[in-house]
């Protein structure tokens, strides 16, 4: 599924703008955003030299590259399903097109392009675009790498002043003779092109940042052209014949089977490259700061229709095949494009250049274009992709596809890669290692790999080596178990336990019991389906042995198949659970849900934003906030499918409230009624009117209700759903997760804790430290407080608990690093910004919260000090003053840490490191503090980054 900003569910309803009957209609002129205009110019400057270079590499008329670029921009840009992807002649099609031109000629190649476009139209109408995503990434990357090697080796001959051969082996064999007969002028121009291409993006300083606005390919080709002209070098140059003599498509000529194979090859490469490119563009667009205009997800079936239409038009007009181009699409996104207008404008600019800039284009040396295309071919062999396939043990598939494309051709190489991928998958499925050994009287049976019926005989032999009455540990390390293996394990377990023995299942497939709860006697029940040792399992399979057992007492009624980690994730089982609750009789005070979204203190921040189920934690203790009318689960701005999430009441002194957020499917603004509940520590749940943001952003008013006194176990609210959810969560942990972590926790209990880091962060409930750091028991020594503050030693109203934790972590636990982690939307920082400088002198009541926040005043003063550089995020400015203060606060608290004696000694001895971190909650993105010349910069931590241990 592509990652992008959803727009359809969250767009507000269109406003009804009426005008007087005799007034002119509203202005509906076509408007172009400034970001689209600048992005289109950037893409055009990249596309112009690349289109000519790719046409040169294929041996096609050079005008055909410009035709394909213009058609890709205009046709695909208008009809395609990926608004920000830029299409045109792609390097991935160079080898295929060059082979077709040599076999069938240019006019037949154009006809093949038209036929491939028709096939793409048919596939788009059948809505099978997503099946292209089922192709193994190792095959796709291997195909592109093989094409890149073929391009680079061929263009190397032109760079050296010669002519390429028809295949990679021929080009390699002819290379020694070509090296012996170098053309100095061609080599000079090529080296200059490659040098500019490599160094231009690395220009330092502010001047370099301004110069890098001009794309490197344009600078490289323009610089080489100018140098060749000034030096008077005699080199082959671009030849653009008159458009009147431009060759168009003709009727296909050649063997039918050969033509069908050619059409299939062009269709395959164009479609796969375009669809995978659309998904990549969605991810790239989602990772950048949210634009003012939301960008829609890619519609892959529509994208296939757009690509097919473009290939029909391009082939008919004598252009190269069209596909999505990664280089141009990346430049389009990075330049800030917000709609398909940037792609279409780039196509218009290509048309203008093809008509008006012919004299300038004809001065470009062919050696410069060849060097540019050779660099693109080298970049197609990605080291990151090689590392990825190595990590996933798919090097064989990658290498086979790469070598097949180089020596046999694109279609043959891809077919060979698919065959090897299928064979590898079958080998992994059938290869199972089963061993048995005895250690201190305990018999261990270890199973590595997938358990299928083929492994049942070996499994049975290993299990029967365990003597009667012995304790056996069966370690199942695999992600799949079929019915035959499951029955074999279950039968042996029943027999062994009946004979006085004991059985313990461990590993990723743990959880097999004789009488499982929830009605599933499956060894894969619980969190062990295909997840990790913490119980966060992989995707569920409907039916069969891999289904996950529901919480006790709810399985039969709700058929819930949610993993243990999903109760905090607004999943779709909540409406079913709500339907199971008994409905109070009419007239009872608790017959209406209470929405306490207006909260105490800063509790209403999330509710004012309309976030689903945001808890409203006030200084006095509890009460969770609901969502607005019509707000659904999991949305960032409160717009959803109806039915909010539940809140939990935790021990409010004045009585807890049982919260049920939102109207179930309601769309009326502010429809919130008040009810009542009880909570532990609160004998009476007095309801009060709590509003929440409705469907149109307005706040509703609830009617007050009254509750009755209730009793609950200490620590559990009796706010009906709240207490039940907490108790249910504990039961799920005891049943599913505790067996998996019990051995590790037992080891930690014996050996004591040995964390490597002290992690000091905010008490905000949205920061789950173990989740954002991928850590487990015993890894982090965590200190949390409001605002992630570190009081200076000896400060007035200081908090010795923070200083004591720091001293204990450094002196006793001897942690190697301390991390101060701030986050976006911090309520403490908002309170600091709202505070008045003279509050204390004016005799304002100093509540515990206000006294504590005084430790954040130095951060406020640091941000106001113009002599100090501001902390900032790499790649963008802070969105507002709150985010700026959150960043500055991390830097300031690190300075406070250095003032502590234990920290100062450890830093001086070189046994301790300090780190700053910022977590953007809405983007789920972490940033690490680095030192730069212009000040403190928080760099984005990316998924593919290699972070040292």
mmCIF file with all atom_site columns, C-alpha atoms in Angstrom, residues 544-610:
data_model
loop_
_atom_site.group_PDB
_atom_site.id
_atom_site.type_symbol
_atom_site.label_atom_id
_atom_site.label_alt_id
_atom_site.label_comp_id
_atom_site.label_asym_id
_atom_site.label_entity_id
_atom_site.label_seq_id
_atom_site.pdbx_PDB_ins_code
_atom_site.Cartn_x
_atom_site.Cartn_y
_atom_site.Cartn_z
_atom_site.occupancy
_atom_site.B_iso_or_equiv
_atom_site.pdbx_formal_charge
_atom_site.auth_seq_id
_atom_site.auth_comp_id
_atom_site.auth_asym_id
_atom_site.auth_atom_id
_atom_site.pdbx_PDB_model_num
ATOM 1  C CA . UNK A 1 544 ? -6.839  -22.344 9.839  1.00 0.00 ? 544 UNK A CA 1
ATOM 2  C CA . UNK A 1 545 ? -4.093  -22.923 12.332 1.00 0.00 ? 545 UNK A CA 1
ATOM 3  C CA . UNK A 1 546 ? -2.692  -19.398 12.220 1.00 0.00 ? 546 UNK A CA 1
ATOM 4  C CA . UNK A 1 547 ? -5.678  -17.584 13.651 1.00 0.00 ? 547 UNK A CA 1
ATOM 5  C CA . UNK A 1 548 ? -5.133  -15.588 16.804 1.00 0.00 ? 548 UNK A CA 1
ATOM 6  C CA . UNK A 1 549 ? -7.112  -16.302 19.938 1.00 0.00 ? 549 UNK A CA 1
ATOM 7  C CA . UNK A 1 550 ? -9.338  -13.485 21.141 1.00 0.00 ? 550 UNK A CA 1
ATOM 8  C CA . UNK A 1 551 ? -9.332  -12.198 24.724 1.00 0.00 ? 551 UNK A CA 1
ATOM 9  C CA . UNK A 1 552 ? -10.956 -14.498 27.269 1.00 0.00 ? 552 UNK A CA 1
ATOM 10 C CA . UNK A 1 553 ? -14.717 -14.423 27.219 1.00 0.00 ? 553 UNK A CA 1
ATOM 11 C CA . UNK A 1 554 ? -14.955 -12.310 24.088 1.00 0.00 ? 554 UNK A CA 1
ATOM 12 C CA . UNK A 1 555 ? -13.927 -14.664 21.304 1.00 0.00 ? 555 UNK A CA 1
ATOM 13 C CA . UNK A 1 556 ? -17.269 -16.287 20.743 1.00 0.00 ? 556 UNK A CA 1
ATOM 14 C CA . UNK A 1 557 ? -19.160 -13.025 20.854 1.00 0.00 ? 557 UNK A CA 1
ATOM 15 C CA . UNK A 1 558 ? -16.953 -10.690 18.846 1.00 0.00 ? 558 UNK A CA 1
ATOM 16 C CA . UNK A 1 559 ? -14.720 -12.951 16.723 1.00 0.00 ? 559 UNK A CA 1
ATOM 17 C CA . UNK A 1 560 ? -11.957 -10.421 17.406 1.00 0.00 ? 560 UNK A CA 1
ATOM 18 C CA . UNK A 1 561 ? -8.669  -11.279 15.747 1.00 0.00 ? 561 UNK A CA 1
ATOM 19 C CA . UNK A 1 562 ? -6.638  -8.345  17.032 1.00 0.00 ? 562 UNK A CA 1
ATOM 20 C CA . UNK A 1 563 ? -3.030  -8.766  18.158 1.00 0.00 ? 563 UNK A CA 1
ATOM 21 C CA . UNK A 1 564 ? -2.044  -7.773  21.703 1.00 0.00 ? 564 UNK A CA 1
ATOM 22 C CA . UNK A 1 565 ? -0.538  -4.491  20.488 1.00 0.00 ? 565 UNK A CA 1
ATOM 23 C CA . UNK A 1 566 ? -3.747  -3.277  18.880 1.00 0.00 ? 566 UNK A CA 1
ATOM 24 C CA . UNK A 1 567 ? -5.839  -2.236  21.911 1.00 0.00 ? 567 UNK A CA 1
ATOM 25 C CA . UNK A 1 568 ? -4.086  1.149   21.897 1.00 0.00 ? 568 UNK A CA 1
ATOM 26 C CA . UNK A 1 569 ? -4.397  1.372   18.118 1.00 0.00 ? 569 UNK A CA 1
ATOM 27 C CA . UNK A 1 570 ? -7.892  2.525   17.181 1.00 0.00 ? 570 UNK A CA 1
ATOM 28 C CA . UNK A 1 571 ? -8.939  -0.675  15.502 1.00 0.00 ? 571 UNK A CA 1
ATOM 29 C CA . UNK A 1 572 ? -12.306 -1.782  14.214 1.00 0.00 ? 572 UNK A CA 1
ATOM 30 C CA . UNK A 1 573 ? -13.204 -4.160  17.052 1.00 0.00 ? 573 UNK A CA 1
ATOM 31 C CA . UNK A 1 574 ? -14.363 -1.250  19.242 1.00 0.00 ? 574 UNK A CA 1
ATOM 32 C CA . UNK A 1 575 ? -17.821 -0.892  17.644 1.00 0.00 ? 575 UNK A CA 1
ATOM 33 C CA . UNK A 1 576 ? -18.385 -4.633  18.185 1.00 0.00 ? 576 UNK A CA 1
ATOM 34 C CA . UNK A 1 577 ? -17.262 -4.428  21.795 1.00 0.00 ? 577 UNK A CA 1
ATOM 35 C CA . UNK A 1 578 ? -19.528 -1.422  22.374 1.00 0.00 ? 578 UNK A CA 1
ATOM 36 C CA . UNK A 1 579 ? -22.450 -3.368  20.938 1.00 0.00 ? 579 UNK A CA 1
ATOM 37 C CA . UNK A 1 580 ? -21.895 -6.113  23.519 1.00 0.00 ? 580 UNK A CA 1
ATOM 38 C CA . UNK A 1 581 ? -22.392 -3.768  26.466 1.00 0.00 ? 581 UNK A CA 1
ATOM 39 C CA . UNK A 1 582 ? -25.797 -3.966  28.146 1.00 0.00 ? 582 UNK A CA 1
ATOM 40 C CA . UNK A 1 583 ? -27.907 -0.931  27.375 1.00 0.00 ? 583 UNK A CA 1
ATOM 41 C CA . UNK A 1 584 ? -29.032 0.896   30.525 1.00 0.00 ? 584 UNK A CA 1
ATOM 42 C CA . UNK A 1 585 ? -32.768 1.307   30.972 1.00 0.00 ? 585 UNK A CA 1
ATOM 43 C CA . UNK A 1 586 ? -34.286 4.503   29.727 1.00 0.00 ? 586 UNK A CA 1
ATOM 44 C CA . UNK A 1 587 ? -34.105 7.279   32.247 1.00 0.00 ? 587 UNK A CA 1
ATOM 45 C CA . UNK A 1 588 ? -30.968 5.999   33.966 1.00 0.00 ? 588 UNK A CA 1
ATOM 46 C CA . UNK A 1 589 ? -28.355 8.760   34.350 1.00 0.00 ? 589 UNK A CA 1
ATOM 47 C CA . UNK A 1 590 ? -25.646 6.677   32.716 1.00 0.00 ? 590 UNK A CA 1
ATOM 48 C CA . UNK A 1 591 ? -27.726 5.964   29.649 1.00 0.00 ? 591 UNK A CA 1
ATOM 49 C CA . UNK A 1 592 ? -25.906 8.730   27.824 1.00 0.00 ? 592 UNK A CA 1
ATOM 50 C CA . UNK A 1 593 ? -22.152 8.765   27.193 1.00 0.00 ? 593 UNK A CA 1
ATOM 51 C CA . UNK A 1 594 ? -20.113 11.561  28.695 1.00 0.00 ? 594 UNK A CA 1
ATOM 52 C CA . UNK A 1 595 ? -17.568 13.365  26.503 1.00 0.00 ? 595 UNK A CA 1
ATOM 53 C CA . UNK A 1 596 ? -15.016 15.219  28.589 1.00 0.00 ? 596 UNK A CA 1
ATOM 54 C CA . UNK A 1 597 ? -13.072 16.643  25.684 1.00 0.00 ? 597 UNK A CA 1
ATOM 55 C CA . UNK A 1 598 ? -12.849 20.107  27.153 1.00 0.00 ? 598 UNK A CA 1
ATOM 56 C CA . UNK A 1 599 ? -10.499 18.659  29.810 1.00 0.00 ? 599 UNK A CA 1
ATOM 57 C CA . UNK A 1 600 ? -8.617  20.309  32.621 1.00 0.00 ? 600 UNK A CA 1
ATOM 58 C CA . UNK A 1 601 ? -5.486  22.429  32.278 1.00 0.00 ? 601 UNK A CA 1
ATOM 59 C CA . UNK A 1 602 ? -4.032  21.571  28.852 1.00 0.00 ? 602 UNK A CA 1
ATOM 60 C CA . UNK A 1 603 ? -6.038  18.388  28.491 1.00 0.00 ? 603 UNK A CA 1
ATOM 61 C CA . UNK A 1 604 ? -8.087  19.770  25.644 1.00 0.00 ? 604 UNK A CA 1
ATOM 62 C CA . UNK A 1 605 ? -5.211  20.344  23.237 1.00 0.00 ? 605 UNK A CA 1
ATOM 63 C CA . UNK A 1 606 ? -5.705  17.066  21.434 1.00 0.00 ? 606 UNK A CA 1
ATOM 64 C CA . UNK A 1 607 ? -9.467  17.410  21.572 1.00 0.00 ? 607 UNK A CA 1
ATOM 65 C CA . UNK A 1 608 ? -9.305  20.897  20.046 1.00 0.00 ? 608 UNK A CA 1
ATOM 66 C CA . UNK A 1 609 ? -7.386  19.349  17.170 1.00 0.00 ? 609 UNK A CA 1
ATOM 67 C CA . UNK A 1 610 ? -10.029 16.687  16.889 1.00 0.00 ? 610 UNK A CA 1
#
